[in-house]
Coordinates of N, CA and C and ligand atoms in Angstrom, one line a residue:
M52 N 131.5 101.6 129.5 CA 130.1 101.6 129.7 C 129.7 100.5 130.7
D53 N 128.5 100.6 131.2 CA 128.0 99.6 132.2 C 127.4 98.4 131.4
I54 N 127.9 97.2 131.7 CA 127.3 96.0 131.1 C 126.1 95.5 131.9
N55 N 126.2 95.8 133.2 CA 125.1 95.3 134.1 C 123.8 95.9 133.7
G56 N 122.8 95.1 133.4 CA 121.5 95.5 133.0 C 121.3 95.8 131.5
S57 N 122.4 95.6 130.7 CA 122.4 96.0 129.3 C 121.8 94.9 128.5
V58 N 121.5 95.2 127.2 CA 121.1 94.2 126.3 C 122.1 94.1 125.1
A59 N 122.5 92.9 124.8 CA 123.6 92.7 123.9 C 123.3 91.7 122.8
L60 N 124.0 91.8 121.7 CA 123.9 90.8 120.6 C 125.3 90.4 120.3
V61 N 125.6 89.1 120.2 CA 126.8 88.5 119.7 C 126.6 87.7 118.5
T62 N 127.3 87.9 117.4 CA 127.2 87.1 116.2 C 128.1 85.8 116.4
G63 N 127.6 84.7 116.0 CA 128.3 83.5 116.1 C 128.4 83.0 117.6
A64 N 127.4 83.2 118.3 CA 127.4 82.9 119.7 C 127.1 81.5 120.1
N65 N 126.9 80.6 119.1 CA 126.6 79.2 119.4 C 127.8 78.4 119.8
R66 N 129.0 78.9 119.5 CA 130.2 78.1 119.8 C 131.4 79.0 119.9
G67 N 132.6 78.5 120.3 CA 133.8 79.2 120.3 C 133.9 80.5 121.1
I68 N 134.6 81.5 120.5 CA 134.8 82.8 121.3 C 133.4 83.5 121.4
G69 N 132.5 83.4 120.4 CA 131.2 84.0 120.5 C 130.4 83.5 121.7
R70 N 130.5 82.2 121.9 CA 129.7 81.7 123.1 C 130.3 82.2 124.4
A71 N 131.7 82.3 124.4 CA 132.4 82.8 125.6 C 132.0 84.3 125.8
F72 N 131.9 85.0 124.7 CA 131.4 86.4 124.9 C 130.1 86.5 125.5
A73 N 129.2 85.7 125.0 CA 127.8 85.7 125.5 C 127.7 85.3 126.9
R74 N 128.5 84.3 127.3 CA 128.4 83.8 128.7 C 129.0 84.9 129.6
E75 N 130.1 85.6 129.2 CA 130.7 86.6 130.0 C 129.8 87.8 130.2
L76 N 129.1 88.1 129.1 CA 128.1 89.2 129.2 C 127.1 88.9 130.3
L77 N 126.6 87.7 130.3 CA 125.7 87.3 131.4 C 126.3 87.3 132.7
N78 N 127.6 86.8 132.8 CA 128.3 86.9 134.1 C 128.4 88.3 134.6
R79 N 128.5 89.3 133.7 CA 128.7 90.7 134.2 C 127.3 91.4 134.3
G80 N 126.2 90.6 134.2 CA 124.9 91.2 134.6 C 124.1 91.6 133.4
A81 N 124.5 91.3 132.2 CA 123.6 91.7 131.1 C 122.2 91.1 131.2
A82 N 121.2 91.9 130.9 CA 119.8 91.5 131.1 C 119.3 90.6 130.1
K83 N 119.9 90.7 128.9 CA 119.4 89.9 127.7 C 120.6 89.8 126.7
V84 N 120.8 88.6 126.2 CA 121.9 88.5 125.2 C 121.3 87.7 124.0
Y85 N 121.2 88.3 122.9 CA 120.8 87.7 121.6 C 122.0 87.0 121.1
A86 N 121.8 85.7 120.6 CA 122.8 84.9 120.0 C 122.5 85.0 118.5
G87 N 123.2 85.8 117.7 CA 123.0 86.0 116.3 C 123.7 84.8 115.5
V88 N 122.9 83.9 115.0 CA 123.4 82.6 114.4 C 122.7 82.3 113.2
R89 N 123.5 81.5 112.3 CA 122.9 81.0 111.1 C 121.7 80.1 111.3
D90 N 121.9 79.2 112.4 CA 120.8 78.2 112.7 C 120.5 78.3 114.1
P91 N 119.4 78.9 114.4 CA 119.0 79.0 115.9 C 119.0 77.7 116.7
A92 N 118.8 76.6 116.0 CA 118.8 75.3 116.7 C 120.2 74.9 117.3
T93 N 121.2 75.6 116.9 CA 122.6 75.3 117.3 C 122.9 76.0 118.7
V94 N 122.0 76.9 119.1 CA 122.2 77.6 120.4 C 121.7 76.7 121.5
T95 N 122.6 76.2 122.3 CA 122.2 75.2 123.4 C 122.1 75.9 124.7
D96 N 122.6 77.1 124.9 CA 122.5 77.8 126.2 C 121.1 78.3 126.4
A97 N 120.4 77.9 127.4 CA 119.0 78.2 127.5 C 118.8 79.7 127.8
D98 N 119.9 80.3 128.5 CA 119.7 81.7 128.8 C 120.1 82.7 127.7
L99 N 120.4 82.2 126.5 CA 120.6 83.1 125.4 C 119.4 83.1 124.5
I100 N 119.1 84.2 123.8 CA 118.0 84.3 122.9 C 118.5 84.1 121.5
P101 N 118.1 83.0 120.9 CA 118.6 82.7 119.5 C 117.9 83.7 118.5
L102 N 118.7 84.2 117.6 CA 118.2 85.1 116.6 C 118.9 84.7 115.2
R103 N 118.1 84.4 114.3 CA 118.6 84.0 113.0 C 119.4 85.1 112.3
L104 N 120.6 84.9 112.0 CA 121.5 86.0 111.5 C 122.7 85.4 110.7
D105 N 122.6 85.5 109.4 CA 123.7 85.2 108.5 C 124.4 86.5 108.1
V106 N 125.6 86.7 108.6 CA 126.2 88.1 108.4 C 126.5 88.4 106.9
T107 N 126.4 87.3 106.0 CA 126.6 87.6 104.6 C 125.3 87.9 103.8
D108 N 124.2 87.8 104.6 CA 122.9 88.0 103.9 C 122.3 89.3 104.4
E109 N 122.3 90.3 103.6 CA 121.8 91.7 104.1 C 120.4 91.7 104.6
E110 N 119.6 90.9 104.0 CA 118.2 90.8 104.4 C 118.1 90.2 105.8
S111 N 118.9 89.2 106.1 CA 118.9 88.5 107.4 C 119.4 89.5 108.4
V112 N 120.4 90.3 108.0 CA 121.0 91.3 109.0 C 120.0 92.3 109.3
A113 N 119.3 92.8 108.3 CA 118.3 93.9 108.5 C 117.1 93.3 109.4
A114 N 116.7 92.1 109.2 CA 115.6 91.5 110.0 C 116.1 91.4 111.4
A115 N 117.3 91.0 111.6 CA 117.9 90.8 113.0 C 117.9 92.2 113.7
A116 N 118.3 93.2 113.0 CA 118.3 94.6 113.6 C 116.9 95.1 113.9
A117 N 115.9 94.7 113.1 CA 114.6 95.1 113.4 C 114.1 94.4 114.7
V118 N 114.4 93.1 114.9 CA 114.0 92.4 116.1 C 114.8 92.9 117.3
A119 N 116.1 93.0 117.2 CA 116.9 93.3 118.3 C 117.1 94.8 118.5
G120 N 116.0 95.5 118.5 CA 116.1 97.0 118.5 C 116.4 97.6 119.9
D121 N 116.6 96.7 120.9 CA 116.9 97.2 122.2 C 118.3 97.0 122.7
V122 N 119.2 96.6 121.7 CA 120.6 96.4 122.1 C 121.4 97.7 122.3
S123 N 122.3 97.6 123.2 CA 123.3 98.7 123.4 C 124.7 98.2 123.3
I124 N 124.9 96.9 123.1 CA 126.2 96.3 122.9 C 126.1 95.3 121.7
V125 N 126.9 95.5 120.7 CA 126.9 94.5 119.5 C 128.4 94.0 119.4
I126 N 128.5 92.7 119.3 CA 129.8 92.1 119.2 C 129.8 91.3 117.8
N127 N 130.7 91.9 116.9 CA 130.9 91.2 115.7 C 132.0 90.2 115.9
N128 N 131.5 89.0 116.1 CA 132.5 87.9 116.4 C 132.5 86.8 115.2
A129 N 131.4 86.6 114.5 CA 131.3 85.6 113.5 C 132.5 85.7 112.5
G130 N 133.1 84.6 112.3 CA 134.2 84.6 111.4 C 134.6 83.2 110.9
I131 N 135.3 83.2 109.8 CA 135.8 81.9 109.2 C 137.3 82.0 108.9
G132 N 137.9 80.9 108.8 CA 139.4 80.9 108.5 C 139.7 81.0 107.0
G133 N 138.7 80.7 106.1 CA 138.9 80.9 104.7 C 140.0 79.9 104.2
S134 N 139.9 78.7 104.7 CA 140.9 77.7 104.3 C 140.8 77.3 102.9
G135 N 141.8 76.7 102.3 CA 141.8 76.1 101.0 C 142.4 77.0 99.9
T136 N 142.7 78.3 100.2 CA 143.3 79.1 99.2 C 144.8 79.1 99.5
Q137 N 145.6 78.6 98.6 CA 147.1 78.6 98.7 C 147.7 79.9 98.2
L138 N 148.8 80.3 98.7 CA 149.4 81.6 98.4 C 149.8 81.6 96.9
L139 N 150.3 80.6 96.3 CA 150.9 80.7 94.9 C 150.2 79.9 93.9
E140 N 149.1 79.2 94.2 CA 148.4 78.6 93.2 C 147.0 78.3 93.6
G141 N 146.1 77.9 92.7 CA 144.8 77.4 93.0 C 143.7 78.5 93.0
A142 N 142.5 78.2 93.4 CA 141.4 79.1 93.3 C 141.4 80.0 94.6
F143 N 140.7 81.2 94.4 CA 140.6 82.2 95.5 C 139.4 82.0 96.4
D144 N 138.6 80.9 96.2 CA 137.3 80.8 96.9 C 137.4 81.0 98.4
G145 N 138.4 80.3 99.1 CA 138.4 80.4 100.5 C 138.7 81.8 101.0
A146 N 139.6 82.5 100.3 CA 140.0 83.9 100.6 C 138.9 84.8 100.4
R147 N 138.1 84.6 99.3 CA 137.0 85.5 99.0 C 135.9 85.3 100.1
Q148 N 135.7 84.0 100.5 CA 134.7 83.8 101.6 C 135.1 84.4 102.9
A149 N 136.4 84.4 103.2 CA 136.9 85.0 104.4 C 136.6 86.5 104.3
M150 N 136.8 87.1 103.2 CA 136.6 88.6 103.0 C 135.1 88.8 103.2
D151 N 134.3 87.9 102.6 CA 132.8 88.1 102.7 C 132.3 88.1 104.1
V152 N 132.7 87.0 104.9 CA 132.2 86.9 106.2 C 132.9 87.9 107.2
N153 N 134.2 87.9 107.2 CA 135.0 88.6 108.2 C 134.9 90.1 108.0
Y154 N 135.1 90.5 106.8 CA 135.1 92.0 106.5 C 133.7 92.5 106.1
F155 N 133.1 92.0 105.0 CA 131.8 92.6 104.6 C 130.7 92.2 105.6
G156 N 130.8 91.1 106.3 CA 129.8 90.7 107.3 C 129.9 91.6 108.5
T157 N 131.1 92.0 108.9 CA 131.2 92.9 110.0 C 130.7 94.3 109.6
W158 N 130.9 94.7 108.4 CA 130.5 96.0 107.9 C 129.0 96.0 107.8
A159 N 128.4 94.9 107.3 CA 126.9 94.9 107.2 C 126.2 95.0 108.5
V160 N 126.7 94.2 109.5 CA 126.1 94.2 110.8 C 126.3 95.6 111.5
S161 N 127.5 96.2 111.3 CA 127.7 97.4 111.9 C 126.8 98.5 111.4
R162 N 126.6 98.5 110.1 CA 125.7 99.5 109.4 C 124.3 99.4 109.9
A163 N 123.9 98.1 110.0 CA 122.5 97.8 110.3 C 122.2 98.2 111.8
F164 N 123.2 98.0 112.7 CA 123.0 98.2 114.1 C 123.4 99.6 114.5
A165 N 124.1 100.4 113.7 CA 124.6 101.7 114.2 C 123.4 102.6 114.6
P166 N 122.3 102.6 113.8 CA 121.1 103.5 114.2 C 120.5 102.9 115.5
V167 N 120.5 101.6 115.7 CA 120.0 101.0 117.0 C 120.8 101.4 118.1
L168 N 122.1 101.4 118.0 CA 123.0 101.8 119.1 C 122.8 103.3 119.4
A169 N 122.6 104.1 118.3 CA 122.4 105.5 118.5 C 121.1 105.8 119.3
R170 N 120.1 105.1 118.9 CA 118.8 105.2 119.6 C 118.9 104.9 121.1
N171 N 119.8 103.9 121.4 CA 119.9 103.4 122.7 C 121.0 104.0 123.5
G172 N 121.5 105.2 123.1 CA 122.4 105.9 123.9 C 123.9 105.9 123.4
G173 N 124.2 105.2 122.3 CA 125.5 105.1 121.9 C 126.1 103.7 122.0
G174 N 126.2 103.3 123.3 CA 126.6 101.9 123.5 C 128.0 101.5 123.0
A175 N 128.1 100.2 122.7 CA 129.5 99.7 122.3 C 129.4 98.8 121.1
L176 N 130.3 98.9 120.2 CA 130.4 97.9 119.1 C 131.8 97.3 119.3
V177 N 131.8 96.0 119.3 CA 133.1 95.3 119.6 C 133.4 94.4 118.3
N178 N 134.6 94.5 117.7 CA 134.9 93.7 116.6 C 136.0 92.7 117.0
M179 N 135.8 91.4 116.8 CA 136.7 90.4 117.1 C 137.7 90.3 115.9
L180 N 138.9 90.8 116.1 CA 140.0 90.9 115.1 C 141.0 89.8 115.3
S181 N 142.2 90.0 115.2 CA 143.3 89.0 115.3 C 144.6 89.6 115.2
V182 N 145.7 88.8 115.8 CA 147.0 89.3 115.5 C 147.3 89.2 114.0
A183 N 146.5 88.4 113.2 CA 146.7 88.3 111.8 C 146.3 89.6 111.1
S184 N 145.6 90.6 111.8 CA 145.4 91.9 111.3 C 146.7 92.6 110.9
W185 N 147.8 92.2 111.6 CA 149.1 92.8 111.5 C 150.2 91.9 110.9
V186 N 149.9 90.6 110.9 CA 151.0 89.7 110.5 C 150.4 88.8 109.4
G187 N 150.9 88.9 108.1 CA 150.6 88.0 107.1 C 151.4 86.8 107.2
Q188 N 150.8 85.6 106.7 CA 151.5 84.4 106.7 C 151.1 83.6 105.4
P189 N 152.1 83.0 104.8 CA 151.8 82.2 103.5 C 150.7 81.2 103.8
Q190 N 150.6 80.6 105.0 CA 149.6 79.5 105.2 C 148.2 80.1 105.3
F191 N 148.0 81.4 105.7 CA 146.7 81.9 105.8 C 146.6 83.4 105.3
A192 N 147.1 83.5 104.1 CA 147.2 84.9 103.6 C 145.8 85.5 103.4
G193 N 144.8 84.7 103.0 CA 143.5 85.2 102.7 C 142.8 85.6 104.1
Y194 N 142.9 84.8 105.1 CA 142.4 85.1 106.4 C 143.0 86.4 106.9
A195 N 144.4 86.5 106.9 CA 145.1 87.6 107.4 C 144.6 88.9 106.7
A196 N 144.5 88.8 105.4 CA 144.0 90.0 104.6 C 142.6 90.4 105.1
S197 N 141.7 89.4 105.3 CA 140.4 89.8 105.7 C 140.4 90.4 107.1
K198 N 141.3 90.0 108.0 CA 141.4 90.6 109.3 C 142.1 92.0 109.3
A199 N 143.0 92.2 108.4 CA 143.6 93.5 108.1 C 142.5 94.5 107.7
A200 N 141.7 94.0 106.7 CA 140.6 94.8 106.2 C 139.5 95.1 107.4
Q201 N 139.3 94.1 108.2 CA 138.3 94.3 109.3 C 138.9 95.3 110.3
W202 N 140.2 95.3 110.5 CA 140.9 96.2 111.4 C 140.7 97.6 110.9
S203 N 141.0 97.8 109.6 CA 140.8 99.1 109.0 C 139.4 99.6 109.1
L204 N 138.4 98.7 108.9 CA 137.0 99.1 109.0 C 136.7 99.5 110.5
T205 N 137.3 98.8 111.4 CA 137.1 99.1 112.8 C 137.6 100.5 113.2
D206 N 138.7 100.9 112.5 CA 139.2 102.2 112.7 C 138.3 103.3 112.1
A207 N 137.7 103.0 111.0 CA 136.8 103.9 110.3 C 135.5 104.0 111.1
L208 N 135.0 102.9 111.6 CA 133.8 102.9 112.4 C 134.0 103.7 113.7
R209 N 135.2 103.6 114.3 CA 135.4 104.3 115.5 C 135.2 105.8 115.3
K210 N 135.8 106.3 114.2 CA 135.6 107.7 113.9 C 134.2 108.0 113.4
G211 N 133.6 107.1 112.6 CA 132.3 107.4 112.0 C 131.2 107.4 113.1
L212 N 131.4 106.7 114.2 CA 130.3 106.5 115.2 C 130.6 107.4 116.4
R213 N 131.7 108.1 116.4 CA 132.1 109.0 117.5 C 131.0 109.9 117.9
D214 N 130.4 110.6 116.9 CA 129.4 111.6 117.3 C 128.1 111.1 117.8
Q215 N 127.9 109.8 117.6 CA 126.7 109.2 118.3 C 127.0 108.6 119.6
G216 N 128.3 108.7 120.0 CA 128.7 108.2 121.3 C 128.9 106.7 121.4
T217 N 129.2 106.0 120.3 CA 129.4 104.6 120.3 C 130.9 104.3 120.6
L218 N 131.2 103.5 121.6 CA 132.6 103.0 121.9 C 132.8 101.9 120.9
V219 N 133.9 102.0 120.1 CA 134.2 100.9 119.1 C 135.5 100.3 119.6
V220 N 135.5 99.0 119.9 CA 136.6 98.3 120.5 C 137.1 97.2 119.5
G221 N 138.4 97.2 119.3 CA 139.0 96.1 118.5 C 139.7 95.1 119.4
V222 N 139.4 93.9 119.2 CA 140.0 92.8 120.0 C 140.9 92.0 119.1
H223 N 142.2 92.0 119.5 CA 143.2 91.2 118.8 C 143.7 90.0 119.7
A224 N 143.8 88.9 119.0 CA 144.4 87.7 119.8 C 145.2 86.8 118.8
G225 N 146.1 86.1 119.4 CA 146.8 85.0 118.6 C 145.9 83.8 118.6
F226 N 146.4 82.6 118.7 CA 145.5 81.4 118.7 C 144.7 81.3 119.9
V227 N 143.4 81.1 119.7 CA 142.5 80.8 120.8 C 141.9 79.4 120.6
D228 N 141.7 78.7 121.7 CA 141.3 77.3 121.7 C 139.9 77.1 121.3
T229 N 139.7 77.0 120.0 CA 138.3 76.8 119.4 C 138.4 75.9 118.2
D230 N 137.3 75.6 117.6 CA 137.3 74.8 116.4 C 138.1 75.4 115.3
L231 N 138.2 76.8 115.2 CA 138.9 77.5 114.1 C 140.4 77.2 114.1
S232 N 140.9 76.9 115.3 CA 142.4 76.7 115.5 C 142.7 75.3 115.7
A233 N 141.8 74.4 115.5 CA 142.0 73.0 115.8 C 143.1 72.4 115.0
W234 N 143.4 73.0 113.9 CA 144.5 72.4 113.0 C 145.9 72.6 113.5
T235 N 146.1 73.4 114.5 CA 147.5 73.6 115.0 C 147.6 73.3 116.5
D236 N 148.9 72.8 116.8 CA 149.2 72.5 118.2 C 149.9 73.7 118.9
A237 N 149.9 74.8 118.2 CA 150.6 76.0 118.8 C 149.9 76.4 120.1
P238 N 150.6 77.1 121.0 CA 150.0 77.5 122.3 C 148.8 78.4 122.0
K239 N 147.8 78.2 122.8 CA 146.5 78.9 122.6 C 146.1 79.5 124.0
I240 N 145.3 80.6 123.9 CA 144.7 81.1 125.1 C 143.2 80.6 125.1
S241 N 142.5 80.7 126.2 CA 141.1 80.2 126.2 C 140.2 81.3 125.6
A242 N 139.0 80.9 125.1 CA 138.0 81.8 124.7 C 137.5 82.7 125.9
A243 N 137.5 82.0 127.1 CA 137.0 82.7 128.3 C 137.9 83.9 128.6
T244 N 139.2 83.7 128.4 CA 140.2 84.8 128.7 C 139.9 86.0 127.7
V245 N 139.7 85.7 126.5 CA 139.4 86.8 125.5 C 138.2 87.5 125.9
A246 N 137.2 86.8 126.3 CA 135.9 87.4 126.7 C 136.0 88.3 128.0
E247 N 136.8 87.8 129.0 CA 137.0 88.5 130.2 C 137.7 89.8 129.9
L248 N 138.8 89.7 129.1 CA 139.6 91.0 128.8 C 138.7 92.0 128.0
T249 N 137.9 91.4 127.2 CA 137.1 92.3 126.3 C 136.0 93.0 127.2
M250 N 135.4 92.3 128.1 CA 134.4 93.0 129.0 C 135.0 94.0 129.9
D251 N 136.2 93.7 130.4 CA 137.0 94.7 131.1 C 137.2 96.0 130.3
A252 N 137.5 95.8 129.0 CA 137.8 97.0 128.1 C 136.5 97.8 127.9
V253 N 135.4 97.1 127.7 CA 134.1 97.8 127.4 C 133.8 98.6 128.7
I254 N 133.9 98.0 129.9 CA 133.6 98.7 131.1 C 134.4 99.9 131.3
R255 N 135.8 99.8 130.9 CA 136.7 100.9 131.2 C 136.6 101.9 130.0
G256 N 135.9 101.6 128.9 CA 135.9 102.4 127.8 C 137.2 102.4 127.0
E257 N 137.9 101.3 127.0 CA 139.2 101.2 126.2 C 138.9 100.8 124.8
L258 N 139.7 101.3 123.9 CA 139.5 101.1 122.4 C 140.1 99.8 121.9
E259 N 141.0 99.1 122.6 CA 141.6 98.0 122.0 C 142.0 97.0 123.1
V260 N 141.9 95.7 122.7 CA 142.3 94.6 123.6 C 143.4 93.9 122.8
L261 N 144.6 93.7 123.5 CA 145.7 92.9 123.0 C 145.7 91.7 124.0
A262 N 145.2 90.5 123.5 CA 144.9 89.5 124.5 C 146.0 88.6 124.9
D263 N 147.2 88.6 124.3 CA 148.2 87.7 124.7 C 149.6 88.4 124.3
E264 N 150.6 87.8 124.8 CA 152.0 88.4 124.7 C 152.4 88.5 123.2
G265 N 152.1 87.5 122.4 CA 152.5 87.5 121.0 C 151.8 88.6 120.3
T266 N 150.6 88.9 120.6 CA 149.8 90.0 120.0 C 150.4 91.3 120.4
R267 N 150.7 91.4 121.7 CA 151.3 92.7 122.1 C 152.7 93.0 121.4
L268 N 153.5 91.9 121.3 CA 154.8 92.0 120.6 C 154.6 92.4 119.1
A269 N 153.6 91.7 118.5 CA 153.3 92.0 117.1 C 153.0 93.5 116.9
K270 N 152.1 94.0 117.7 CA 151.7 95.4 117.6 C 152.9 96.3 117.8
A271 N 153.7 96.0 118.9 CA 154.9 96.9 119.2 C 155.9 96.9 118.1
A272 N 155.9 95.8 117.3 CA 157.0 95.7 116.2 C 156.5 96.4 114.9
L273 N 155.3 97.0 114.9 CA 154.8 97.5 113.6 C 155.7 98.6 113.0
S274 N 156.4 99.4 114.0 CA 157.2 100.4 113.4 C 158.6 100.0 113.1
D275 N 158.9 98.7 113.3 CA 160.2 98.2 112.9 C 160.2 98.0 111.3
P276 N 161.5 98.0 110.7 CA 161.5 97.7 109.3 C 161.1 96.3 109.1
P277 N 160.6 96.0 107.9 CA 160.2 94.6 107.6 C 161.3 93.7 107.7
S278 N 161.1 92.4 108.2 CA 162.1 91.5 108.4 C 161.5 90.1 108.3
L279 N 162.4 89.1 108.0 CA 162.0 87.7 108.0 C 162.4 87.0 109.2
P280 N 161.5 86.2 109.8 CA 161.9 85.4 111.0 C 163.1 84.5 110.5
S281 N 163.9 84.1 111.5 CA 165.0 83.1 111.1 C 164.4 81.8 110.7
G282 N 165.0 81.2 109.7 CA 164.5 79.9 109.2 C 163.8 80.1 107.9
L283 N 163.4 81.3 107.5 CA 162.8 81.5 106.2 C 163.8 81.9 105.2
Ligands
NAP139 N1 140.3 80.7 117.2 C1 141.3 81.6 117.0 O1 142.5 81.2 117.0 C2 141.0 83.0 116.8 C3 142.1 83.9 117.0 C4 141.9 85.3 116.7 C5 140.6 85.7 116.2 N2 139.6 84.8 116.0 C6 138.3 85.3 115.5 O2 137.4 85.0 116.5 C7 136.1 84.9 115.9 C8 135.4 83.7 116.3 O3 136.2 82.6 116.0 P1 136.2 81.2 116.7 O4 137.6 80.8 117.0 O5 135.3 81.2 117.8 O6 135.7 80.3 115.5 P2 134.6 79.1 115.5 O7 134.7 78.3 116.7 O8 134.9 78.4 114.2 O9 133.2 79.8 115.4 C9 132.9 80.6 114.3 C10 131.6 81.2 114.5 O10 131.2 82.1 113.4 C11 129.9 81.7 113.0 N3 129.8 82.1 111.6 C12 130.5 81.8 110.5 N4 130.0 82.2 109.4 C13 128.9 82.9 109.7 C14 127.9 83.7 109.0 N5 128.0 83.8 107.7 N6 126.9 84.2 109.7 C15 126.8 84.1 111.1 N7 127.7 83.4 111.8 C16 128.7 82.8 111.1 C17 129.9 80.2 113.2 O11 128.6 79.8 113.0 P3 128.2 78.2 112.6 O12 128.3 77.4 113.8 O13 126.9 78.4 111.9 O14 129.3 77.8 111.6 C18 130.5 80.1 114.6 O15 129.5 80.5 115.5 C19 136.4 84.9 114.3 O16 136.1 86.3 113.9 C20 137.9 84.6 114.3 O17 138.5 85.2 113.1 C21 139.8 83.5 116.3

């Protein structure tokens, strides 16, 4: 679809990948970009339109959909790492919060904005997923499960919104250089790269973005028998 002249909304656009999405939408000629954020005061880019939106609060989501009734591109980017839940002991709080934000938050925003997208010609719904949709790890089992659930939801939305002409794009990446991945020194790609690849996919009508080599290899290995990396 054409981004030039479009109106878009990005959740979590005050920082990280969400901010890069918003900036790239403007680079590609979007006429208006709403930054759907918990605290509008955190949006420092003057050319974004701050819109109060907590993806875990259905009233807040409904209110945002009522205000941003002119969007034809919605990017479900808001997400958390759900840290603090260990695999074999302790409370489930972090994992539950990750499920609440990453999975149910994406679902709530998609539901609320599906009729808006339909009214505006179908448009595009982009879900920011992860290589963790396909690879569980003991260190972030809760996060990975939330991303696997969000991936499944993305698949269902793609089919459920087909008749209204909405392009549903799933974006998978390994580590991206943002606050969320600050805990690791592993190689990272930039948020700008993720945003550029995603806008290319939206323009071309592609259903999936595999943003780095590790993610491409992880997806290609899905049909392999389960195995353990050496050293485990
Ligand atoms: N960084 C990576 O390595 C990586 C890799 C693959 C996928 N991802 C995914 O990319 C997305 C963005 O992550 P990031 O790396 O940019 O993280 P980040 O820098 O920590 O930013 C997270 C964003 O989500 C927002 N957010 C959190 N909870 C929210 C809620 N309930 N309602 C609305 N907004 C909320 C945050 O807002 P506040 O400022 O208010 O907290 C912030 O804008 C996430 O879905 C993440 O899972 C990240």
